Amino acid sequence: MVKMQQLKKTYSFSNWEQLENERINVYADSAPPVKLLKCLVDNGLDLVNEEVAKLLRLILTLSVTTASSERSMSTLKRIKTYLRNTMSNDRLPNLGMLAVEKHLLANLSSEQNFIERVIDVFANKKTRKVNFLYKKTLKKNSN
């Protein structure tokens, strides 16, 4: 009942008394909201239980989880834990983006000249504090 009062404050249904009466009719059914709404619609009962149908549609459109943001936060936590002592605040957001968007990075990395293009971008940048050396080593034939 407390949840209904909170819902009433947040969303304005046209007739709360009607919703209470209709809710009593379907309250005993413990089916998930999707199945319950489908049953109402299939049997034409969504017209009879109009307010319950509205409520079920609302329930089905509301976001239930924050799993995506929770995964992002756990990824960020892993990165921070792994590199806590060596990472500056400038690098943290960039590494976080790479970790969260790893599927995009994998697609880019599979392109033929990706590594060469990345090297060219860094080579054309102004001099940084640390000189990066790139050396391609060739394997010697053991003949």
Coordinates of C-alpha atoms in Angstrom, one line a residue:
M1 CA 0.0 0.0 0.0
V2 CA 2.9 2.3 0.7
K3 CA 4.3 1.7 -2.8
M4 CA 0.9 2.6 -4.2
Q5 CA 1.0 5.9 -2.3
Q6 CA 4.5 6.7 -3.7
L7 CA 3.3 5.8 -7.2
K8 CA 0.3 8.1 -6.7
K9 CA 2.6 11.0 -5.8
T10 CA 4.9 10.4 -8.8
Y11 CA 2.4 9.5 -11.5
S12 CA -1.1 10.9 -12.1
F13 CA -3.5 8.2 -13.0
S14 CA -7.0 9.3 -14.0
N15 CA -8.9 7.3 -11.4
W16 CA -7.2 5.9 -8.3
E17 CA -10.4 4.5 -6.8
Q18 CA -10.9 2.5 -10.0
L19 CA -7.3 1.3 -10.0
E20 CA -7.8 0.1 -6.4
N21 CA -10.9 -1.9 -7.4
E22 CA -9.3 -3.3 -10.5
R23 CA -6.2 -4.2 -8.6
I24 CA -8.2 -6.4 -6.2
N25 CA -9.4 -8.5 -9.2
V26 CA -5.9 -9.2 -10.5
Y27 CA -4.0 -9.1 -7.2
A28 CA -4.1 -12.8 -6.5
D29 CA -2.4 -13.6 -9.8
S30 CA 1.4 -13.8 -9.2
A31 CA 2.3 -13.8 -13.0
P32 CA 5.0 -11.4 -14.1
P33 CA 3.7 -8.1 -15.4
V34 CA 4.4 -9.0 -19.1
K35 CA 2.3 -12.2 -18.9
L36 CA -0.4 -10.4 -16.9
L37 CA -0.7 -7.6 -19.5
K38 CA -0.7 -10.1 -22.4
C39 CA -3.4 -12.1 -20.7
L40 CA -5.5 -8.9 -20.2
V41 CA -5.0 -7.8 -23.8
D42 CA -5.6 -11.3 -25.3
N43 CA -8.9 -11.7 -23.5
G44 CA -10.0 -8.1 -24.1
L45 CA -9.9 -7.4 -20.4
D46 CA -7.6 -4.4 -20.8
L47 CA -10.7 -2.4 -21.6
V48 CA -12.5 -3.6 -18.5
N49 CA -9.4 -3.2 -16.3
E50 CA -8.3 0.0 -17.9
E51 CA -6.3 1.4 -15.0
V52 CA -4.5 -1.8 -14.2
A53 CA -3.5 -2.1 -17.9
K54 CA -2.1 1.5 -17.6
L55 CA -0.2 0.6 -14.5
L56 CA 1.2 -2.6 -16.1
R57 CA 2.3 -0.6 -19.1
L58 CA 4.0 1.9 -16.8
I59 CA 5.8 -0.9 -14.9
L60 CA 7.0 -2.4 -18.1
T61 CA 8.4 0.9 -19.4
L62 CA 10.3 1.9 -16.3
S63 CA 13.9 1.1 -16.0
V64 CA 14.5 -1.6 -13.4
T65 CA 18.2 -1.9 -13.2
T66 CA 21.4 0.1 -13.4
A67 CA 23.5 -2.8 -14.4
S68 CA 25.2 -1.0 -17.2
S69 CA 26.4 1.8 -15.0
E70 CA 27.3 -0.7 -12.2
R71 CA 29.5 -2.6 -14.7
S72 CA 31.1 0.7 -15.7
M73 CA 31.9 1.5 -12.1
S74 CA 33.3 -1.9 -11.4
T75 CA 35.5 -1.6 -14.5
L76 CA 36.7 1.7 -13.3
K77 CA 37.4 0.3 -9.9
R78 CA 39.4 -2.6 -11.4
I79 CA 41.5 -0.1 -13.5
K80 CA 42.1 2.1 -10.4
T81 CA 43.1 -0.8 -8.3
Y82 CA 45.5 -2.2 -10.9
L83 CA 47.2 1.1 -11.7
R84 CA 46.6 3.1 -8.6
N85 CA 50.2 4.2 -7.9
T86 CA 51.3 4.9 -11.5
M87 CA 48.3 6.6 -13.0
S88 CA 47.7 10.3 -13.3
N89 CA 44.2 11.8 -13.3
D90 CA 44.6 12.7 -17.0
R91 CA 44.9 9.0 -18.0
L92 CA 42.2 7.6 -15.8
P93 CA 39.2 8.7 -17.9
N94 CA 40.9 7.6 -21.1
L95 CA 41.7 4.1 -19.8
G96 CA 38.2 3.9 -18.4
M97 CA 36.7 4.6 -21.8
L98 CA 39.0 2.0 -23.4
A99 CA 37.9 -0.6 -20.9
V100 CA 34.2 0.1 -21.2
E101 CA 34.4 0.3 -25.0
K102 CA 36.6 -2.7 -25.4
H103 CA 34.4 -4.2 -28.1
L104 CA 34.8 -1.1 -30.3
L105 CA 38.6 -1.2 -29.7
A106 CA 38.7 -4.8 -30.7
N107 CA 36.9 -3.9 -34.0
L108 CA 39.3 -1.1 -34.7
S109 CA 42.3 -3.2 -33.8
S110 CA 41.3 -5.8 -36.4
E111 CA 41.7 -3.2 -39.2
Q112 CA 44.8 -3.8 -41.3
N113 CA 46.7 -0.5 -40.7
F114 CA 45.4 0.3 -37.2
I115 CA 48.7 0.0 -35.4
E116 CA 50.6 2.0 -38.0
R117 CA 47.9 4.8 -37.9
V118 CA 48.2 5.0 -34.1
I119 CA 52.0 5.2 -34.3
D120 CA 51.7 8.0 -36.9
V121 CA 49.3 10.0 -34.8
F122 CA 51.7 9.8 -31.8
A123 CA 54.7 10.4 -33.9
N124 CA 53.2 13.6 -35.3
K125 CA 52.3 15.0 -31.8
K126 CA 54.6 17.5 -30.1
T127 CA 57.4 16.1 -27.9
R128 CA 56.3 14.7 -24.6
K129 CA 58.2 14.2 -21.4
V130 CA 59.0 10.7 -22.3
N131 CA 60.4 9.6 -25.6
F132 CA 58.6 6.6 -27.1
L133 CA 60.7 4.3 -29.2
Y134 CA 59.1 1.9 -31.6
K135 CA 61.3 -0.7 -33.0
K136 CA 60.2 -3.5 -35.3
T137 CA 62.3 -6.6 -34.8
L138 CA 62.7 -9.2 -37.5
K139 CA 63.0 -12.9 -36.6
K140 CA 66.2 -14.4 -37.9
N141 CA 65.9 -17.6 -39.9
S142 CA 67.5 -20.5 -38.0
N143 CA 68.9 -22.2 -41.2

